[in-house]
Tab-separated table of C-alpha atoms in Angstrom:
chain	number	residue	atom	x	y	z
A	1	UNK	CA	-119.755	108.473	-17.863
A	2	UNK	CA	-118.874	111.961	-19.170
A	3	UNK	CA	-121.336	113.601	-21.516
A	4	UNK	CA	-120.407	114.104	-25.139
A	5	UNK	CA	-120.099	117.789	-26.088
A	6	UNK	CA	-122.417	117.173	-29.058
A	7	UNK	CA	-125.186	115.447	-27.091
A	8	UNK	CA	-128.480	117.162	-26.180
A	9	UNK	CA	-127.716	116.416	-22.539
A	10	UNK	CA	-124.444	118.309	-22.952
A	11	UNK	CA	-126.349	121.330	-24.280
A	12	UNK	CA	-128.572	121.166	-21.217
A	13	UNK	CA	-125.558	121.009	-18.914
A	14	UNK	CA	-123.975	123.972	-20.717
A	15	UNK	CA	-127.109	126.057	-20.112
A	16	UNK	CA	-127.197	125.000	-16.465
A	17	UNK	CA	-123.538	125.970	-16.065
A	18	UNK	CA	-124.259	129.409	-17.566
A	19	UNK	CA	-127.130	129.793	-15.122
A	20	UNK	CA	-124.839	128.789	-12.257
A	21	UNK	CA	-122.316	131.389	-13.387
A	22	UNK	CA	-125.043	134.026	-13.445
A	23	UNK	CA	-126.159	133.166	-9.917
A	24	UNK	CA	-122.562	133.301	-8.719
A	25	UNK	CA	-122.075	136.660	-10.436
A	26	UNK	CA	-125.039	138.256	-8.682
A	27	UNK	CA	-123.988	136.760	-5.364
A	28	UNK	CA	-120.326	137.819	-5.564
A	29	UNK	CA	-120.636	141.281	-7.077
A	30	UNK	CA	-123.250	142.835	-4.800
A	31	UNK	CA	-120.696	144.505	-2.520
A	32	UNK	CA	-118.742	145.778	-5.537
A	33	UNK	CA	-121.424	148.438	-6.013
A	34	UNK	CA	-120.653	149.928	-2.611
A	35	UNK	CA	-116.912	149.422	-3.062
A	36	UNK	CA	-116.961	151.444	-6.263
A	37	UNK	CA	-118.569	154.470	-4.610
A	38	UNK	CA	-116.527	154.039	-1.432
A	39	UNK	CA	-113.215	153.885	-3.264
A	40	UNK	CA	-114.059	156.958	-5.323
A	41	UNK	CA	-115.061	158.859	-2.189
A	42	UNK	CA	-111.785	158.090	-0.402
A	43	UNK	CA	-109.743	158.936	-3.509
A	44	UNK	CA	-111.591	162.241	-3.890
A	45	UNK	CA	-110.866	163.127	-0.274
A	46	UNK	CA	-107.178	162.297	-0.643
A	47	UNK	CA	-106.967	164.231	-3.907
A	48	UNK	CA	-108.796	167.271	-2.562
A	49	UNK	CA	-105.645	169.382	-2.406
A	50	UNK	CA	-103.962	167.786	-5.431
A	51	UNK	CA	-106.487	166.987	-8.142
A	52	UNK	CA	-109.197	168.721	-10.126
A	53	UNK	CA	-111.819	169.832	-7.613
A	54	UNK	CA	-114.465	170.428	-10.250
A	55	UNK	CA	-114.560	166.725	-11.135
A	56	UNK	CA	-115.307	165.399	-7.644
A	57	UNK	CA	-119.014	166.234	-7.309
A	58	UNK	CA	-120.097	165.160	-10.839
A	59	UNK	CA	-118.014	162.001	-10.576
A	60	UNK	CA	-119.467	160.916	-7.249
A	61	UNK	CA	-123.007	161.785	-8.340
A	62	UNK	CA	-122.608	159.758	-11.540
A	63	UNK	CA	-121.244	156.788	-9.589
A	64	UNK	CA	-124.091	156.981	-7.068
A	65	UNK	CA	-126.683	157.054	-9.853
A	66	UNK	CA	-125.021	154.111	-11.598
A	67	UNK	CA	-124.861	152.300	-8.262
A	68	UNK	CA	-128.580	152.850	-7.687
A	69	UNK	CA	-129.321	151.377	-11.103
A	70	UNK	CA	-127.182	148.350	-10.291
A	71	UNK	CA	-128.854	147.888	-6.909
A	72	UNK	CA	-132.256	147.979	-8.600
A	73	UNK	CA	-130.985	145.286	-10.966
A	74	UNK	CA	-129.942	143.111	-8.018
A	75	UNK	CA	-133.309	143.699	-6.374
A	76	UNK	CA	-135.191	142.741	-9.553
A	77	UNK	CA	-133.077	139.610	-10.032
A	78	UNK	CA	-133.604	138.306	-6.506
A	79	UNK	CA	-137.307	139.145	-6.598
A	80	UNK	CA	-137.826	137.248	-9.862
A	81	UNK	CA	-138.999	133.649	-9.973
A	82	UNK	CA	-136.158	131.083	-10.146
A	83	UNK	CA	-137.208	129.934	-13.626
A	84	UNK	CA	-136.843	133.525	-14.875
A	85	UNK	CA	-133.238	133.880	-13.694
A	86	UNK	CA	-131.844	132.874	-17.064
A	87	UNK	CA	-128.673	134.130	-18.772
A	88	UNK	CA	-130.674	135.315	-21.779
A	89	UNK	CA	-132.752	137.562	-19.538
A	90	UNK	CA	-130.073	139.024	-17.254
A	91	UNK	CA	-126.599	138.839	-18.814
A	92	UNK	CA	-127.106	141.666	-21.291
A	93	UNK	CA	-128.553	144.053	-18.715
A	94	UNK	CA	-125.750	143.280	-16.296
A	95	UNK	CA	-123.192	143.935	-19.020
A	96	UNK	CA	-124.615	147.418	-19.612
A	97	UNK	CA	-124.479	148.367	-15.924
A	98	UNK	CA	-120.962	146.969	-15.581
A	99	UNK	CA	-119.589	148.850	-18.583
A	100	UNK	CA	-121.224	152.129	-17.557
A	101	UNK	CA	-120.045	151.928	-13.939
A	102	UNK	CA	-116.487	150.888	-14.844
A	103	UNK	CA	-116.208	153.589	-17.505
A	104	UNK	CA	-117.438	156.255	-15.089
A	105	UNK	CA	-114.885	155.147	-12.522
A	106	UNK	CA	-111.944	154.982	-14.932
A	107	UNK	CA	-112.662	158.264	-16.725
A	108	UNK	CA	-113.539	160.094	-13.519
A	109	UNK	CA	-110.348	159.003	-11.768
A	110	UNK	CA	-108.315	160.125	-14.775
A	111	UNK	CA	-109.985	163.550	-14.869
A	112	UNK	CA	-109.495	163.960	-11.113
A	113	UNK	CA	-105.776	163.194	-11.312
A	114	UNK	CA	-103.359	166.115	-11.395
A	115	UNK	CA	-101.140	166.263	-14.483
A	116	UNK	CA	-98.403	168.027	-12.520
A	117	UNK	CA	-98.267	165.962	-9.316
A	118	UNK	CA	-96.529	162.591	-9.275
A	119	UNK	CA	-98.131	161.886	-5.901
A	120	UNK	CA	-101.573	162.417	-7.409
A	121	UNK	CA	-100.727	160.109	-10.292
A	122	UNK	CA	-99.394	157.372	-8.007
A	123	UNK	CA	-102.409	157.699	-5.751
A	124	UNK	CA	-104.843	157.498	-8.658
A	125	UNK	CA	-103.103	154.489	-10.149
A	126	UNK	CA	-102.961	152.787	-6.742
A	127	UNK	CA	-106.724	153.091	-6.312
A	128	UNK	CA	-107.391	152.090	-9.923
A	129	UNK	CA	-105.321	148.922	-9.516
A	130	UNK	CA	-107.156	148.227	-6.268
A	131	UNK	CA	-110.493	148.525	-8.044
A	132	UNK	CA	-109.214	146.263	-10.826
A	133	UNK	CA	-108.092	143.702	-8.253
A	134	UNK	CA	-111.499	143.705	-6.596
A	135	UNK	CA	-113.060	143.110	-10.021
A	136	UNK	CA	-111.233	139.772	-10.205
A	137	UNK	CA	-113.122	138.439	-7.202
A	138	UNK	CA	-116.404	140.236	-7.908
A	139	UNK	CA	-116.748	139.139	-11.543
A	140	UNK	CA	-114.747	135.897	-11.540
A	141	UNK	CA	-117.795	133.976	-12.763
A	142	UNK	CA	-117.419	135.769	-16.125
A	143	UNK	CA	-113.862	136.272	-17.351
A	144	UNK	CA	-114.991	138.635	-20.099
A	145	UNK	CA	-116.653	140.900	-17.536
A	146	UNK	CA	-113.541	140.877	-15.362
A	147	UNK	CA	-111.319	141.905	-18.269
A	148	UNK	CA	-113.778	144.589	-19.381
A	149	UNK	CA	-113.975	146.091	-15.893
A	150	UNK	CA	-110.188	146.052	-15.462
A	151	UNK	CA	-109.619	147.643	-18.878
A	152	UNK	CA	-112.177	150.413	-18.390
A	153	UNK	CA	-110.821	151.305	-14.948
A	154	UNK	CA	-107.118	151.266	-15.864
A	155	UNK	CA	-107.023	152.269	-19.512
A	156	UNK	CA	-107.609	156.062	-19.319
A	157	UNK	CA	-104.870	156.695	-16.742
A	158	UNK	CA	-102.462	154.126	-18.207
A	159	UNK	CA	-102.685	155.512	-21.749
A	160	UNK	CA	-101.953	159.006	-20.490
A	161	UNK	CA	-98.961	157.759	-18.503
A	162	UNK	CA	-97.543	156.103	-21.626
A	163	UNK	CA	-97.743	159.382	-23.528
A	164	UNK	CA	-95.818	161.309	-20.884
A	165	UNK	CA	-92.060	161.726	-21.357
A	166	UNK	CA	-91.189	161.396	-17.668
A	167	UNK	CA	-89.421	158.250	-16.479
A	168	UNK	CA	-91.668	157.922	-13.443
A	169	UNK	CA	-94.793	158.009	-15.571
A	170	UNK	CA	-93.406	155.392	-17.935
A	171	UNK	CA	-92.534	153.114	-15.001
A	172	UNK	CA	-96.046	153.484	-13.622
A	173	UNK	CA	-97.495	152.626	-17.021
A	174	UNK	CA	-95.252	149.566	-17.401
A	175	UNK	CA	-96.212	148.414	-13.904
A	176	UNK	CA	-99.872	148.715	-14.803
A	177	UNK	CA	-99.291	146.792	-18.025
A	178	UNK	CA	-97.554	143.993	-16.109
A	179	UNK	CA	-100.464	143.863	-13.686
A	180	UNK	CA	-102.896	143.646	-16.610
A	181	UNK	CA	-100.984	140.713	-18.097
A	182	UNK	CA	-101.118	138.967	-14.726
A	183	UNK	CA	-104.865	139.587	-14.556
A	184	UNK	CA	-105.410	138.114	-18.022
A	185	UNK	CA	-103.532	134.941	-17.123
A	186	UNK	CA	-105.027	134.568	-13.646
A	187	UNK	CA	-108.586	135.104	-14.831
A	188	UNK	CA	-108.168	132.539	-17.605
A	189	UNK	CA	-107.034	129.866	-15.151
A	190	UNK	CA	-109.683	130.837	-12.618
A	191	UNK	CA	-112.440	130.818	-15.222
A	192	UNK	CA	-111.362	127.436	-16.600
A	193	UNK	CA	-111.231	125.917	-13.116
A	194	UNK	CA	-114.613	127.354	-12.189
A	195	UNK	CA	-116.180	126.159	-15.438
A	196	UNK	CA	-114.815	122.640	-14.941
A	197	UNK	CA	-116.084	122.571	-11.370
A	198	UNK	CA	-119.588	123.724	-12.315
A	199	UNK	CA	-119.722	121.309	-15.255
A	200	UNK	CA	-118.622	118.380	-13.083
A	201	UNK	CA	-121.219	119.277	-10.470
A	202	UNK	CA	-124.022	119.259	-13.028
A	203	UNK	CA	-122.810	116.007	-14.593
A	204	UNK	CA	-122.746	114.360	-11.172
A	205	UNK	CA	-126.310	115.536	-10.528
A	206	UNK	CA	-127.451	114.020	-13.831
A	207	UNK	CA	-125.672	110.740	-13.157
A	208	UNK	CA	-127.166	110.642	-9.663
A	209	UNK	CA	-130.678	111.127	-11.070
A	210	UNK	CA	-130.061	108.407	-13.651
A	211	UNK	CA	-128.791	105.993	-11.007
A	212	UNK	CA	-131.645	106.845	-8.647
A	213	UNK	CA	-134.206	106.346	-11.395
A	214	UNK	CA	-132.602	103.050	-12.425
A	215	UNK	CA	-132.770	101.806	-8.831
A	216	UNK	CA	-136.520	102.473	-8.753
A	217	UNK	CA	-137.482	101.359	-12.256
A	218	UNK	CA	-137.995	97.872	-13.600
A	219	UNK	CA	-135.480	97.629	-16.417
A	220	UNK	CA	-137.617	95.403	-18.635
A	221	UNK	CA	-140.971	97.191	-18.448
A	222	UNK	CA	-140.078	100.712	-17.379
A	223	UNK	CA	-142.638	100.491	-14.551
A	224	UNK	CA	-141.962	100.974	-10.862
A	225	UNK	CA	-140.059	98.046	-9.431
A	226	UNK	CA	-141.170	96.348	-6.222
A	227	UNK	CA	-139.185	98.661	-3.970
A	228	UNK	CA	-140.453	101.856	-5.588
A	229	UNK	CA	-144.005	100.527	-5.714
A	230	UNK	CA	-143.995	99.755	-1.983
A	231	UNK	CA	-142.632	103.200	-1.096
A	232	UNK	CA	-145.211	105.029	-3.198
A	233	UNK	CA	-147.979	102.673	-2.070
A	234	UNK	CA	-147.251	103.496	1.574
A	235	UNK	CA	-147.405	107.207	0.802
A	236	UNK	CA	-150.644	106.811	-1.171
A	237	UNK	CA	-152.230	104.729	1.583
A	238	UNK	CA	-151.333	107.336	4.214
A	239	UNK	CA	-152.693	110.138	2.046
A	240	UNK	CA	-156.036	108.458	1.314
A	241	UNK	CA	-156.515	107.437	4.952
A	242	UNK	CA	-155.723	110.945	6.157
A	243	UNK	CA	-158.195	112.544	3.744
A	244	UNK	CA	-160.852	109.839	3.954
A	245	UNK	CA	-160.565	108.823	0.297
A	246	UNK	CA	-161.246	105.362	-1.134
A	247	UNK	CA	-158.320	103.274	-2.338
A	248	UNK	CA	-158.623	100.242	-4.596
A	249	UNK	CA	-155.962	97.729	-5.600
A	250	UNK	CA	-155.754	95.606	-8.744
A	251	UNK	CA	-153.564	92.535	-9.049
A	252	UNK	CA	-152.701	91.416	-12.568
A	253	UNK	CA	-151.203	88.119	-13.650
A	254	UNK	CA	-150.453	86.872	-17.164
A	255	UNK	CA	-152.051	83.469	-17.704
A	256	UNK	CA	-149.831	80.692	-19.075
A	257	UNK	CA	-146.762	82.928	-19.016
A	258	UNK	CA	-144.482	79.991	-18.172
A	259	UNK	CA	-145.830	78.185	-21.210
A	260	UNK	CA	-144.986	81.211	-23.365
A	261	UNK	CA	-141.422	81.204	-22.061
A	262	UNK	CA	-141.017	77.443	-22.464
A	263	UNK	CA	-142.515	77.361	-25.952
A	264	UNK	CA	-141.259	80.566	-27.526
A	265	UNK	CA	-138.237	81.462	-25.428
A	266	UNK	CA	-137.507	84.091	-22.828
A	267	UNK	CA	-136.991	86.818	-25.430
A	268	UNK	CA	-140.629	86.428	-26.488
A	269	UNK	CA	-141.685	86.420	-22.847
A	270	UNK	CA	-139.831	89.672	-22.336
A	271	UNK	CA	-141.667	91.199	-25.294
A	272	UNK	CA	-144.972	90.106	-23.778
A	273	UNK	CA	-144.105	91.768	-20.470
A	274	UNK	CA	-143.093	94.912	-22.306
A	275	UNK	CA	-146.358	94.932	-24.260
A	276	UNK	CA	-148.386	94.489	-21.071
A	277	UNK	CA	-146.555	97.376	-19.415
A	278	UNK	CA	-147.145	99.555	-22.464
A	279	UNK	CA	-150.889	98.837	-22.316
A	280	UNK	CA	-150.951	99.587	-18.613
A	281	UNK	CA	-149.326	102.970	-19.134
A	282	UNK	CA	-151.673	103.827	-21.986
A	283	UNK	CA	-154.849	102.759	-20.178
A	284	UNK	CA	-154.335	103.919	-16.611
A	285	UNK	CA	-154.789	107.472	-15.410
A	286	UNK	CA	-151.851	109.708	-14.563
A	287	UNK	CA	-152.615	109.589	-10.829
A	288	UNK	CA	-152.756	105.778	-10.723
A	289	UNK	CA	-149.793	103.869	-9.326
A	290	UNK	CA	-148.545	100.872	-11.273
A	291	UNK	CA	-145.624	98.538	-10.709
A	292	UNK	CA	-144.180	95.158	-11.560
A	293	UNK	CA	-143.991	92.976	-8.465
A	294	UNK	CA	-141.901	90.299	-10.138
A	295	UNK	CA	-142.202	87.691	-12.860
A	296	UNK	CA	-145.547	88.163	-14.636
A	297	UNK	CA	-147.253	89.843	-11.677
A	298	UNK	CA	-148.297	93.491	-11.731
A	299	UNK	CA	-150.154	95.682	-9.245
A	300	UNK	CA	-152.160	98.883	-9.605
A	301	UNK	CA	-153.377	101.282	-6.901
A	302	UNK	CA	-156.316	103.546	-7.692
A	303	UNK	CA	-156.557	106.438	-5.231
A	304	UNK	CA	-159.894	108.203	-4.862
A	305	UNK	CA	-161.632	105.419	-6.810
A	306	UNK	CA	-164.771	103.568	-5.681
A	307	UNK	CA	-164.961	99.801	-6.108
A	308	UNK	CA	-167.395	99.932	-9.043
A	309	UNK	CA	-165.047	102.376	-10.829
A	310	UNK	CA	-162.153	100.025	-10.119
A	311	UNK	CA	-164.116	97.145	-11.661
A	312	UNK	CA	-164.676	99.224	-14.782
A	313	UNK	CA	-160.957	100.026	-15.004
A	314	UNK	CA	-160.075	96.355	-14.512
A	315	UNK	CA	-162.421	95.363	-17.337
A	316	UNK	CA	-160.936	98.073	-19.525
A	317	UNK	CA	-157.478	96.664	-18.880
A	318	UNK	CA	-158.619	93.118	-19.635
A	319	UNK	CA	-160.033	94.179	-22.995
A	320	UNK	CA	-156.871	96.136	-23.760
A	321	UNK	CA	-154.771	93.037	-23.137
A	322	UNK	CA	-157.008	90.952	-25.403
A	323	UNK	CA	-156.276	93.385	-28.210
A	324	UNK	CA	-152.600	93.473	-27.284
A	325	UNK	CA	-151.689	89.853	-27.868
A	326	UNK	CA	-153.028	86.565	-29.089
A	327	UNK	CA	-151.682	83.061	-29.320
A	328	UNK	CA	-152.175	81.767	-32.804
A	329	UNK	CA	-150.202	79.347	-34.946
A	330	UNK	CA	-147.239	79.378	-32.631
A	331	UNK	CA	-146.924	83.184	-32.658
A	332	UNK	CA	-147.415	85.403	-29.621
């Protein structure tokens, strides 16, 4: 059954989906750091005889420094504990590194480009579009990051091309604008599909846990059912035998339970079973294993408990049940 968008469970799924997006972002965009520096290096080499030579060294140094900062961010993320890899902790920092790196690339490529050479302009725009295309795959987990990276890389050169009177420059600018429109549409569809996929995955995990828990829990009392009790009892027995620990078992049965059902109805009998289970949960220790075997029969396993301690616990349970219910004047 799908979760309601207003339900607390839906809020939990939304946070899990954001966390999944963050993990995907760090996994997909690692190579983008090297691609950014590599693309700038190749463009600088090709533009050596065409563009502004004075820009090359500062541009590459700035990109390398920004890349080192990003690599340190990746290192810190993967070294952190899984419970600390939250969107609130990492999204903002990643945004800063993305904006800085993309801005350095876009502005540097624009400054490197020759204002008098059409070949230099075409070459610069070709590499800028290539970097923008790689951003689609690297940052697809976050559409906003993809659009920001594409805009920062393309905008400086594209705006200049629009201001130029030449036909070639205008055509290049229009081509870039058409590519940007395609990117906006493609990233929206990709982001929606990815979000739906991640949401469905988390919903299926929740439903699986619910179904698994229901298969192991007695619906009436909330205790372990017979199957779950046997599985955990086997594990507890193996553990205590392996470590030489004592293990005691208690069998509980409600006296005259059939009479309660016959006299007061099954609904009253169900309330009695529920009350017994509630007392068991409240009285037993966290490490104790309790389950409903069927009907009015219950069982308890006490690991690491000597027989005289088990007797004391059994007496404690008996007194708790005496306080729990009484048969008086036809009422249970």
